[in-house]
Structures are given as C-alpha cells and as structure tokens.
Amino acid sequence: MRLLGDIRSLFLHRSLIMQFIKREVRSRYQGSYLGIVWSFITPLMMLMIYTFVFSVVFKARWGTSSGNSKVEFALLLFSGLIVFNIFSEVVSRAPMLITSNVNYVKKVVFPLEILPIVILGSSLFHLGINIVILIMAILIFTGKIYWTVILLPLVLLPICLFTLGLGWFLSSLGVYIRDIGQVMSVVISALMFLSPIFYPISAIPKELQFLYYINPISYVVEDVRRITVWGLLPHWNWLIIGTVFGVITALLGLIWFKKTRGGFADVL
C-alpha cells in the first residue's frame, strides 16, 4: 500500500515535474545567444559529421545489402547513440543529483524522488529532437518513412523504466558513497562500446554474443534501428520481457530511494 501511495504521489506532482523539466532544459542553454536552438543544431551537426566520416573517410558498411549502406551506417550509428544517450545522461548525473541540490533536502515537504524523473524528462526532450532529425535524414537519404516509427514510444519504454530505476538507486547511493560518480563514468564508457552501437551484434564472435543478449540496452538499440531505418517490427518477446524488467527495476529503485531518504539530511 505504501508503494502505491508513492506512485500516486508522483502522479500528483506531475505539474511540478513538468515545471522542473522546463527549467532544466532552459538552464542548459541559459546565457547562449541561440538558446534552445542549440538542441537542434548540435545533433544535426553530429549527424552530418557521422555521415561524412563513416561514408567518405572510412567508407564503412554495416554489412547489409543496401546500395546506400555508407549513409545507412551513419544513420544506424546515430540511432544507436541517441538511444544510449538516454541511459548515459541519467546515470552519469544521478550520483550527484542529491548532493548538488542540498537545499531541497532541507525542505521536508519537497518530493526529492521527482529529481531523477526530471533528468529523464530532460533527456527525453532532447531525444525527441534527435528522433525528428533522424527521421528527416532517413526521408532525405532513402525517400521514405516507415509506418513502424509510431512504435517508438513502446520500444523506448523498457530503457526509460530501467534508467529511471537506476536513477533512483544511484542518486541515493551517491549521497553515502561519493566515489560512485567516478565509477559510473567508467561503466558508462564501457557499456557504450559493449553495446551494439558502432557495430551489429552479428559482428561479435558467437561465443561472446551472450554478453550482448544480457545487456538490456542492446535490445532497445536494435529495435529502434529496426522500426526507423529498416521498417521492421520490433522483437515482441523482448519488448514484453524488457518492459516487465523495467517496471521491476523502477519499483525497486523507488523503494530503495524512499527507504534511504531519511538519512540524507544527516549525511549532507
């Protein structure tokens, strides 16, 4: 019953969460001349750089039979990175989330549990912009957009829930163990190269492929590519299992956060 009450509390604070997300997005570009326009310029420039480097300089191919595979490599790489950025942004910032907002800890009535949601919301805002740019690029280079893109929210749900759970867990743990932020920076870098972002899973030796199949990020990256670049349906079995796993992770993270919150004020 207490858990249901905590979930209901998050829903009741939805307007506060939206206000904090807006403030988080605005603060990132505060003081710059172009402001929020940078959220469009940066990923667009990165996509152009990826396309040039991998299609012109490296002449890289993903291993598909498409005649436009040089450009396709850049699109596949970009689609993988924007998904991974959801995870990396939240997980990298979570360990310092409470310690950098000490003033909220002192306020007894402030719902600290909304802070990881705010970071996730800010990450999803930029993800939305990146997806628009990705779809526009696919339309320009291939001349078509697949109807399967409407499944994006469903495909992204597992990684959002999983990341939110980790955000609650790490933001609490970071209060008591300050080194956790340094550890996570190494873990994030390792996961980026251990996820099929720069290469397909088929390029991995069969005896090592199990490492990628136990990585939940791998499935989401692959499914986003399937529904946006290739127009295929996602892996439904994983989608069900991944969503259940994400829900469990999120609930456990919230329970951990609520149980450990009582000691924040004493440590800080």
PDB file of C-alpha atoms in Angstrom:
ATOM      1  CA  MET A   1       0.000   0.000   0.000  1.00  0.00           C
ATOM      2  CA  ARG A   2       2.864   2.355   0.769  1.00  0.00           C
ATOM      3  CA  LEU A   3       4.343   1.698  -2.681  1.00  0.00           C
ATOM      4  CA  LEU A   4       1.024   2.533  -4.328  1.00  0.00           C
ATOM      5  CA  GLY A   5       0.944   5.721  -2.286  1.00  0.00           C
ATOM      6  CA  ASP A   6       4.440   6.646  -3.503  1.00  0.00           C
ATOM      7  CA  ILE A   7       3.414   6.075  -7.129  1.00  0.00           C
ATOM      8  CA  ARG A   8       0.255   8.119  -6.601  1.00  0.00           C
ATOM      9  CA  SER A   9       2.382  10.896  -5.092  1.00  0.00           C
ATOM     10  CA  LEU A  10       4.491  11.031  -8.261  1.00  0.00           C
ATOM     11  CA  PHE A  11       1.337  11.380 -10.324  1.00  0.00           C
ATOM     12  CA  LEU A  12       0.035  14.172  -8.102  1.00  0.00           C
ATOM     13  CA  HIS A  13       3.324  16.056  -8.544  1.00  0.00           C
ATOM     14  CA  ARG A  14       3.198  15.851 -12.357  1.00  0.00           C
ATOM     15  CA  SER A  15       2.786  19.625 -12.761  1.00  0.00           C
ATOM     16  CA  LEU A  16       5.834  20.242 -10.548  1.00  0.00           C
ATOM     17  CA  ILE A  17       7.794  17.673 -12.549  1.00  0.00           C
ATOM     18  CA  MET A  18       6.919  19.446 -15.816  1.00  0.00           C
ATOM     19  CA  GLN A  19       7.997  22.804 -14.365  1.00  0.00           C
ATOM     20  CA  PHE A  20      11.344  21.363 -13.308  1.00  0.00           C
ATOM     21  CA  ILE A  21      11.866  19.702 -16.704  1.00  0.00           C
ATOM     22  CA  LYS A  22      11.257  23.019 -18.466  1.00  0.00           C
ATOM     23  CA  ARG A  23      13.661  24.745 -16.117  1.00  0.00           C
ATOM     24  CA  GLU A  24      16.253  22.013 -16.642  1.00  0.00           C
ATOM     25  CA  VAL A  25      16.068  22.371 -20.429  1.00  0.00           C
ATOM     26  CA  ARG A  26      16.227  26.169 -20.303  1.00  0.00           C
ATOM     27  CA  SER A  27      19.130  26.233 -17.848  1.00  0.00           C
ATOM     28  CA  ARG A  28      21.251  24.104 -20.174  1.00  0.00           C
ATOM     29  CA  TYR A  29      21.247  26.869 -22.801  1.00  0.00           C
ATOM     30  CA  GLN A  30      20.969  29.844 -20.481  1.00  0.00           C
ATOM     31  CA  GLY A  31      23.298  32.672 -21.464  1.00  0.00           C
ATOM     32  CA  SER A  32      23.918  31.425 -25.016  1.00  0.00           C
ATOM     33  CA  TYR A  33      22.907  33.568 -27.988  1.00  0.00           C
ATOM     34  CA  LEU A  34      20.983  30.845 -29.802  1.00  0.00           C
ATOM     35  CA  GLY A  35      19.436  29.376 -26.671  1.00  0.00           C
ATOM     36  CA  ILE A  36      17.350  26.249 -27.204  1.00  0.00           C
ATOM     37  CA  VAL A  37      18.115  26.333 -30.942  1.00  0.00           C
ATOM     38  CA  TRP A  38      21.368  24.588 -29.987  1.00  0.00           C
ATOM     39  CA  SER A  39      19.321  21.484 -29.165  1.00  0.00           C
ATOM     40  CA  PHE A  40      18.576  21.257 -32.908  1.00  0.00           C
ATOM     41  CA  ILE A  41      21.956  22.416 -34.210  1.00  0.00           C
ATOM     42  CA  THR A  42      24.133  20.058 -32.145  1.00  0.00           C
ATOM     43  CA  PRO A  43      22.565  16.711 -33.189  1.00  0.00           C
ATOM     44  CA  LEU A  44      22.199  17.926 -36.778  1.00  0.00           C
ATOM     45  CA  MET A  45      25.908  18.738 -36.943  1.00  0.00           C
ATOM     46  CA  MET A  46      26.775  15.423 -35.319  1.00  0.00           C
ATOM     47  CA  LEU A  47      24.716  13.547 -37.915  1.00  0.00           C
ATOM     48  CA  MET A  48      26.489  15.438 -40.702  1.00  0.00           C
ATOM     49  CA  ILE A  49      29.875  14.601 -39.160  1.00  0.00           C
ATOM     50  CA  TYR A  50      28.988  10.917 -38.767  1.00  0.00           C
ATOM     51  CA  THR A  51      27.786  10.781 -42.368  1.00  0.00           C
ATOM     52  CA  PHE A  52      30.982  12.391 -43.696  1.00  0.00           C
ATOM     53  CA  VAL A  53      33.430  10.425 -41.539  1.00  0.00           C
ATOM     54  CA  PHE A  54      31.903   6.983 -41.996  1.00  0.00           C
ATOM     55  CA  SER A  55      30.668   7.280 -45.589  1.00  0.00           C
ATOM     56  CA  VAL A  56      33.527   9.311 -47.097  1.00  0.00           C
ATOM     57  CA  VAL A  57      36.604   8.842 -44.914  1.00  0.00           C
ATOM     58  CA  PHE A  58      36.216   5.293 -43.576  1.00  0.00           C
ATOM     59  CA  LYS A  59      33.838   4.073 -46.300  1.00  0.00           C
ATOM     60  CA  ALA A  60      32.267   1.951 -43.588  1.00  0.00           C
ATOM     61  CA  ARG A  61      29.446  -0.502 -44.250  1.00  0.00           C
ATOM     62  CA  TRP A  62      27.083  -2.154 -41.808  1.00  0.00           C
ATOM     63  CA  GLY A  63      27.049  -5.420 -43.677  1.00  0.00           C
ATOM     64  CA  THR A  64      23.616  -5.009 -45.254  1.00  0.00           C
ATOM     65  CA  SER A  65      22.842  -5.436 -48.906  1.00  0.00           C
ATOM     66  CA  SER A  66      21.596  -1.893 -49.346  1.00  0.00           C
ATOM     67  CA  GLY A  67      23.355   0.030 -52.061  1.00  0.00           C
ATOM     68  CA  ASN A  68      23.197   3.134 -49.901  1.00  0.00           C
ATOM     69  CA  SER A  69      24.924   1.359 -46.992  1.00  0.00           C
ATOM     70  CA  LYS A  70      27.571   4.065 -46.493  1.00  0.00           C
ATOM     71  CA  VAL A  71      24.959   6.602 -45.471  1.00  0.00           C
ATOM     72  CA  GLU A  72      22.998   3.859 -43.762  1.00  0.00           C
ATOM     73  CA  PHE A  73      25.966   3.252 -41.470  1.00  0.00           C
ATOM     74  CA  ALA A  74      25.788   6.864 -40.259  1.00  0.00           C
ATOM     75  CA  LEU A  75      22.025   6.595 -39.684  1.00  0.00           C
ATOM     76  CA  LEU A  76      22.424   3.339 -37.768  1.00  0.00           C
ATOM     77  CA  LEU A  77      25.216   4.800 -35.663  1.00  0.00           C
ATOM     78  CA  PHE A  78      23.235   7.968 -34.914  1.00  0.00           C
ATOM     79  CA  SER A  79      20.114   5.987 -33.976  1.00  0.00           C
ATOM     80  CA  GLY A  80      22.144   3.866 -31.566  1.00  0.00           C
ATOM     81  CA  LEU A  81      23.829   6.836 -29.934  1.00  0.00           C
ATOM     82  CA  ILE A  82      20.640   8.795 -29.302  1.00  0.00           C
ATOM     83  CA  VAL A  83      19.157   5.779 -27.524  1.00  0.00           C
ATOM     84  CA  PHE A  84      22.280   5.268 -25.436  1.00  0.00           C
ATOM     85  CA  ASN A  85      22.269   8.967 -24.516  1.00  0.00           C
ATOM     86  CA  ILE A  86      19.023   8.427 -22.554  1.00  0.00           C
ATOM     87  CA  PHE A  87      20.825   5.969 -20.322  1.00  0.00           C
ATOM     88  CA  SER A  88      24.155   7.781 -20.115  1.00  0.00           C
ATOM     89  CA  GLU A  89      22.769  11.215 -19.263  1.00  0.00           C
ATOM     90  CA  VAL A  90      20.620   9.999 -16.376  1.00  0.00           C
ATOM     91  CA  VAL A  91      23.140   7.513 -14.980  1.00  0.00           C
ATOM     92  CA  SER A  92      26.059   9.964 -15.194  1.00  0.00           C
ATOM     93  CA  ARG A  93      24.169  12.728 -13.385  1.00  0.00           C
ATOM     94  CA  ALA A  94      22.263  10.637 -10.843  1.00  0.00           C
ATOM     95  CA  PRO A  95      25.117  10.096  -8.317  1.00  0.00           C
ATOM     96  CA  MET A  96      25.478  13.885  -7.831  1.00  0.00           C
ATOM     97  CA  LEU A  97      21.792  14.685  -8.099  1.00  0.00           C
ATOM     98  CA  ILE A  98      21.004  14.936  -4.379  1.00  0.00           C
ATOM     99  CA  THR A  99      24.362  16.312  -3.276  1.00  0.00           C
ATOM    100  CA  SER A 100      24.048  19.159  -5.789  1.00  0.00           C
ATOM    101  CA  ASN A 101      20.542  20.038  -4.538  1.00  0.00           C
ATOM    102  CA  VAL A 102      21.140  20.165  -0.786  1.00  0.00           C
ATOM    103  CA  ASN A 103      18.642  22.999  -0.387  1.00  0.00           C
ATOM    104  CA  TYR A 104      15.822  20.656  -1.428  1.00  0.00           C
ATOM    105  CA  VAL A 105      16.923  18.057   1.128  1.00  0.00           C
ATOM    106  CA  LYS A 106      16.362  20.533   3.962  1.00  0.00           C
ATOM    107  CA  LYS A 107      12.788  21.091   2.804  1.00  0.00           C
ATOM    108  CA  VAL A 108      10.738  18.373   4.464  1.00  0.00           C
ATOM    109  CA  VAL A 109       7.788  18.744   2.094  1.00  0.00           C
ATOM    110  CA  PHE A 110       9.811  18.669  -1.129  1.00  0.00           C
ATOM    111  CA  PRO A 111       9.458  15.383  -3.071  1.00  0.00           C
ATOM    112  CA  LEU A 112      13.109  14.532  -3.763  1.00  0.00           C
ATOM    113  CA  GLU A 113      12.053  11.445  -5.717  1.00  0.00           C
ATOM    114  CA  ILE A 114      10.993  13.631  -8.643  1.00  0.00           C
ATOM    115  CA  LEU A 115      14.584  14.742  -9.363  1.00  0.00           C
ATOM    116  CA  PRO A 116      15.602  11.585 -11.323  1.00  0.00           C
ATOM    117  CA  ILE A 117      12.330  11.886 -13.264  1.00  0.00           C
ATOM    118  CA  VAL A 118      13.236  15.464 -14.160  1.00  0.00           C
ATOM    119  CA  ILE A 119      16.620  14.389 -15.527  1.00  0.00           C
ATOM    120  CA  LEU A 120      14.967  11.612 -17.518  1.00  0.00           C
ATOM    121  CA  GLY A 121      12.362  14.066 -18.841  1.00  0.00           C
ATOM    122  CA  SER A 122      15.082  16.467 -19.972  1.00  0.00           C
ATOM    123  CA  SER A 123      16.872  13.584 -21.695  1.00  0.00           C
ATOM    124  CA  LEU A 124      13.658  12.537 -23.459  1.00  0.00           C
ATOM    125  CA  PHE A 125      13.110  16.117 -24.653  1.00  0.00           C
ATOM    126  CA  HIS A 126      16.449  16.055 -26.446  1.00  0.00           C
ATOM    127  CA  LEU A 127      15.766  12.523 -27.638  1.00  0.00           C
ATOM    128  CA  GLY A 128      12.585  13.776 -29.303  1.00  0.00           C
ATOM    129  CA  ILE A 129      14.565  16.401 -31.215  1.00  0.00           C
ATOM    130  CA  ASN A 130      17.158  13.804 -32.226  1.00  0.00           C
ATOM    131  CA  ILE A 131      14.439  11.447 -33.475  1.00  0.00           C
ATOM    132  CA  VAL A 132      12.918  14.205 -35.618  1.00  0.00           C
ATOM    133  CA  ILE A 133      16.342  14.831 -37.154  1.00  0.00           C
ATOM    134  CA  LEU A 134      16.877  11.095 -37.667  1.00  0.00           C
ATOM    135  CA  ILE A 135      13.516  10.667 -39.422  1.00  0.00           C
ATOM    136  CA  MET A 136      14.178  13.703 -41.620  1.00  0.00           C
ATOM    137  CA  ALA A 137      17.591  12.279 -42.555  1.00  0.00           C
ATOM    138  CA  ILE A 138      16.043   8.896 -43.383  1.00  0.00           C
ATOM    139  CA  LEU A 139      13.476  10.637 -45.586  1.00  0.00           C
ATOM    140  CA  ILE A 140      16.171  12.666 -47.367  1.00  0.00           C
ATOM    141  CA  PHE A 141      18.550   9.751 -47.964  1.00  0.00           C
ATOM    142  CA  THR A 142      16.040   6.955 -48.617  1.00  0.00           C
ATOM    143  CA  GLY A 143      12.990   8.885 -49.790  1.00  0.00           C
ATOM    144  CA  LYS A 144      10.597   7.093 -47.456  1.00  0.00           C
ATOM    145  CA  ILE A 145       9.455   6.851 -43.852  1.00  0.00           C
ATOM    146  CA  TYR A 146       8.216   3.567 -42.449  1.00  0.00           C
ATOM    147  CA  TRP A 147       4.946   3.389 -40.528  1.00  0.00           C
ATOM    148  CA  THR A 148       6.721   1.407 -37.819  1.00  0.00           C
ATOM    149  CA  VAL A 149       8.144   4.646 -36.376  1.00  0.00           C
ATOM    150  CA  ILE A 150       4.870   5.042 -34.480  1.00  0.00           C
ATOM    151  CA  LEU A 151       6.068   2.170 -32.275  1.00  0.00           C
ATOM    152  CA  LEU A 152       8.966   4.253 -30.925  1.00  0.00           C
ATOM    153  CA  PRO A 153       7.332   5.119 -27.572  1.00  0.00           C
ATOM    154  CA  LEU A 154       6.607   1.432 -26.994  1.00  0.00           C
ATOM    155  CA  VAL A 155      10.143   0.377 -27.943  1.00  0.00           C
ATOM    156  CA  LEU A 156      11.725   3.038 -25.711  1.00  0.00           C
ATOM    157  CA  LEU A 157       9.576   2.209 -22.679  1.00  0.00           C
ATOM    158  CA  PRO A 158      11.855  -0.568 -21.294  1.00  0.00           C
ATOM    159  CA  ILE A 159      15.017   1.552 -21.291  1.00  0.00           C
ATOM    160  CA  CYS A 160      13.159   4.532 -19.799  1.00  0.00           C
ATOM    161  CA  LEU A 161      11.848   2.445 -16.899  1.00  0.00           C
ATOM    162  CA  PHE A 162      15.199   0.707 -16.410  1.00  0.00           C
ATOM    163  CA  THR A 163      17.082   4.018 -16.470  1.00  0.00           C
ATOM    164  CA  LEU A 164      14.640   5.656 -14.051  1.00  0.00           C
ATOM    165  CA  GLY A 165      15.105   2.798 -11.584  1.00  0.00           C
ATOM    166  CA  LEU A 166      18.884   3.155 -11.791  1.00  0.00           C
ATOM    167  CA  GLY A 167      18.487   6.914 -11.398  1.00  0.00           C
ATOM    168  CA  TRP A 168      16.658   6.496  -8.082  1.00  0.00           C
ATOM    169  CA  PHE A 169      19.148   3.914  -6.868  1.00  0.00           C
ATOM    170  CA  LEU A 170      22.286   5.849  -7.860  1.00  0.00           C
ATOM    171  CA  SER A 171      21.056   9.246  -6.673  1.00  0.00           C
ATOM    172  CA  SER A 172      20.514   7.757  -3.216  1.00  0.00           C
ATOM    173  CA  LEU A 173      23.743   5.763  -3.228  1.00  0.00           C
ATOM    174  CA  GLY A 174      25.695   8.845  -4.302  1.00  0.00           C
ATOM    175  CA  VAL A 175      24.807  10.580  -1.043  1.00  0.00           C
ATOM    176  CA  TYR A 176      26.538   7.902   1.028  1.00  0.00           C
ATOM    177  CA  ILE A 177      29.297   6.843  -1.372  1.00  0.00           C
ATOM    178  CA  ARG A 178      30.714   9.858  -3.209  1.00  0.00           C
ATOM    179  CA  ASP A 179      33.016   7.709  -5.366  1.00  0.00           C
ATOM    180  CA  ILE A 180      30.065   6.176  -7.167  1.00  0.00           C
ATOM    181  CA  GLY A 181      30.078   9.034  -9.690  1.00  0.00           C
ATOM    182  CA  GLN A 182      33.636   8.206 -10.776  1.00  0.00           C
ATOM    183  CA  VAL A 183      32.801   4.516 -11.019  1.00  0.00           C
ATOM    184  CA  MET A 184      29.747   5.164 -13.186  1.00  0.00           C
ATOM    185  CA  SER A 185      31.722   7.297 -15.644  1.00  0.00           C
ATOM    186  CA  VAL A 186      33.916   4.251 -16.342  1.00  0.00           C
ATOM    187  CA  VAL A 187      30.898   1.934 -16.510  1.00  0.00           C
ATOM    188  CA  ILE A 188      29.126   4.214 -18.997  1.00  0.00           C
ATOM    189  CA  SER A 189      32.166   4.334 -21.281  1.00  0.00           C
ATOM    190  CA  ALA A 190      32.497   0.551 -21.119  1.00  0.00           C
ATOM    191  CA  LEU A 191      28.801  -0.020 -21.832  1.00  0.00           C
ATOM    192  CA  MET A 192      28.911   2.281 -24.838  1.00  0.00           C
ATOM    193  CA  PHE A 193      31.483   0.038 -26.510  1.00  0.00           C
ATOM    194  CA  LEU A 194      29.913  -3.161 -25.177  1.00  0.00           C
ATOM    195  CA  SER A 195      26.563  -2.257 -26.721  1.00  0.00           C
ATOM    196  CA  PRO A 196      25.901  -2.732 -30.462  1.00  0.00           C
ATOM    197  CA  ILE A 197      26.155   0.963 -31.282  1.00  0.00           C
ATOM    198  CA  PHE A 198      29.224   1.064 -33.528  1.00  0.00           C
ATOM    199  CA  TYR A 199      28.727  -2.430 -34.936  1.00  0.00           C
ATOM    200  CA  PRO A 200      25.975  -5.056 -35.383  1.00  0.00           C
ATOM    201  CA  ILE A 201      25.631  -7.955 -32.964  1.00  0.00           C
ATOM    202  CA  SER A 202      26.337 -10.308 -35.879  1.00  0.00           C
ATOM    203  CA  ALA A 203      29.910  -8.969 -35.959  1.00  0.00           C
ATOM    204  CA  ILE A 204      30.571 -10.372 -32.476  1.00  0.00           C
ATOM    205  CA  PRO A 205      32.042 -13.885 -32.135  1.00  0.00           C
ATOM    206  CA  LYS A 206      29.259 -16.335 -31.295  1.00  0.00           C
ATOM    207  CA  GLU A 207      30.892 -17.397 -28.043  1.00  0.00           C
ATOM    208  CA  LEU A 208      30.722 -13.777 -26.796  1.00  0.00           C
ATOM    209  CA  GLN A 209      27.287 -12.822 -28.085  1.00  0.00           C
ATOM    210  CA  PHE A 210      25.632 -13.836 -24.812  1.00  0.00           C
ATOM    211  CA  LEU A 211      27.233 -10.733 -23.226  1.00  0.00           C
ATOM    212  CA  TYR A 212      25.182  -8.568 -25.556  1.00  0.00           C
ATOM    213  CA  TYR A 213      21.984 -10.522 -25.043  1.00  0.00           C
ATOM    214  CA  ILE A 214      22.091  -9.922 -21.276  1.00  0.00           C
ATOM    215  CA  ASN A 215      22.566  -6.193 -21.899  1.00  0.00           C
ATOM    216  CA  PRO A 216      19.086  -4.561 -21.976  1.00  0.00           C
ATOM    217  CA  ILE A 217      20.436  -1.587 -23.927  1.00  0.00           C
ATOM    218  CA  SER A 218      21.321  -3.869 -26.843  1.00  0.00           C
ATOM    219  CA  TYR A 219      17.719  -4.887 -27.480  1.00  0.00           C
ATOM    220  CA  VAL A 220      16.407  -1.320 -27.438  1.00  0.00           C
ATOM    221  CA  VAL A 221      19.153  -0.087 -29.788  1.00  0.00           C
ATOM    222  CA  GLU A 222      18.437  -2.916 -32.210  1.00  0.00           C
ATOM    223  CA  ASP A 223      14.667  -2.391 -32.097  1.00  0.00           C
ATOM    224  CA  VAL A 224      14.942   1.359 -32.683  1.00  0.00           C
ATOM    225  CA  ARG A 225      17.010   0.638 -35.785  1.00  0.00           C
ATOM    226  CA  ARG A 226      14.529  -1.974 -36.951  1.00  0.00           C
ATOM    227  CA  ILE A 227      11.492   0.305 -36.775  1.00  0.00           C
ATOM    228  CA  THR A 228      13.125   3.545 -38.008  1.00  0.00           C
ATOM    229  CA  VAL A 229      15.817   2.615 -40.539  1.00  0.00           C
ATOM    230  CA  TRP A 230      14.659  -0.786 -41.800  1.00  0.00           C
ATOM    231  CA  GLY A 231      10.888  -0.608 -41.331  1.00  0.00           C
ATOM    232  CA  LEU A 232      10.725  -3.908 -39.445  1.00  0.00           C
ATOM    233  CA  LEU A 233       8.655  -4.790 -36.402  1.00  0.00           C
ATOM    234  CA  PRO A 234      10.405  -4.916 -33.027  1.00  0.00           C
ATOM    235  CA  HIS A 235      11.191  -8.114 -31.154  1.00  0.00           C
ATOM    236  CA  TRP A 236       7.894  -8.552 -29.315  1.00  0.00           C
ATOM    237  CA  ASN A 237       9.193 -11.167 -26.903  1.00  0.00           C
ATOM    238  CA  TRP A 238      11.929  -8.845 -25.690  1.00  0.00           C
ATOM    239  CA  LEU A 239       9.511  -5.920 -25.563  1.00  0.00           C
ATOM    240  CA  ILE A 240       7.309  -7.771 -23.098  1.00  0.00           C
ATOM    241  CA  ILE A 241      10.214  -9.122 -21.037  1.00  0.00           C
ATOM    242  CA  GLY A 242      12.065  -5.795 -21.156  1.00  0.00           C
ATOM    243  CA  THR A 243       9.013  -3.825 -20.027  1.00  0.00           C
ATOM    244  CA  VAL A 244       8.424  -6.172 -17.087  1.00  0.00           C
ATOM    245  CA  PHE A 245      12.122  -5.980 -16.189  1.00  0.00           C
ATOM    246  CA  GLY A 246      11.985  -2.180 -16.458  1.00  0.00           C
ATOM    247  CA  VAL A 247       8.923  -1.952 -14.208  1.00  0.00           C
ATOM    248  CA  ILE A 248      10.572  -4.153 -11.581  1.00  0.00           C
ATOM    249  CA  THR A 249      13.788  -2.094 -11.728  1.00  0.00           C
ATOM    250  CA  ALA A 250      11.865   1.172 -11.412  1.00  0.00           C
ATOM    251  CA  LEU A 251       9.809  -0.073  -8.452  1.00  0.00           C
ATOM    252  CA  LEU A 252      12.879  -1.418  -6.647  1.00  0.00           C
ATOM    253  CA  GLY A 253      14.721   1.845  -7.297  1.00  0.00           C
ATOM    254  CA  LEU A 254      11.839   3.876  -5.880  1.00  0.00           C
ATOM    255  CA  ILE A 255      11.587   1.632  -2.798  1.00  0.00           C
ATOM    256  CA  TRP A 256      15.338   1.952  -2.200  1.00  0.00           C
ATOM    257  CA  PHE A 257      15.202   5.729  -2.578  1.00  0.00           C
ATOM    258  CA  LYS A 258      12.306   6.133  -0.152  1.00  0.00           C
ATOM    259  CA  LYS A 259      13.916   3.858   2.461  1.00  0.00           C
ATOM    260  CA  THR A 260      17.294   5.618   2.341  1.00  0.00           C
ATOM    261  CA  ARG A 261      15.993   9.186   2.049  1.00  0.00           C
ATOM    262  CA  GLY A 262      15.700   9.544   5.814  1.00  0.00           C
ATOM    263  CA  GLY A 263      19.487   9.702   6.203  1.00  0.00           C
ATOM    264  CA  PHE A 264      20.155  12.328   3.517  1.00  0.00           C
ATOM    265  CA  ALA A 265      19.939  15.316   5.857  1.00  0.00           C
ATOM    266  CA  ASP A 266      22.314  13.725   8.381  1.00  0.00           C
ATOM    267  CA  VAL A 267      24.983  12.962   5.754  1.00  0.00           C
ATOM    268  CA  LEU A 268      24.673  16.281   3.925  1.00  0.00           C
TER     269      LEU A 268
END
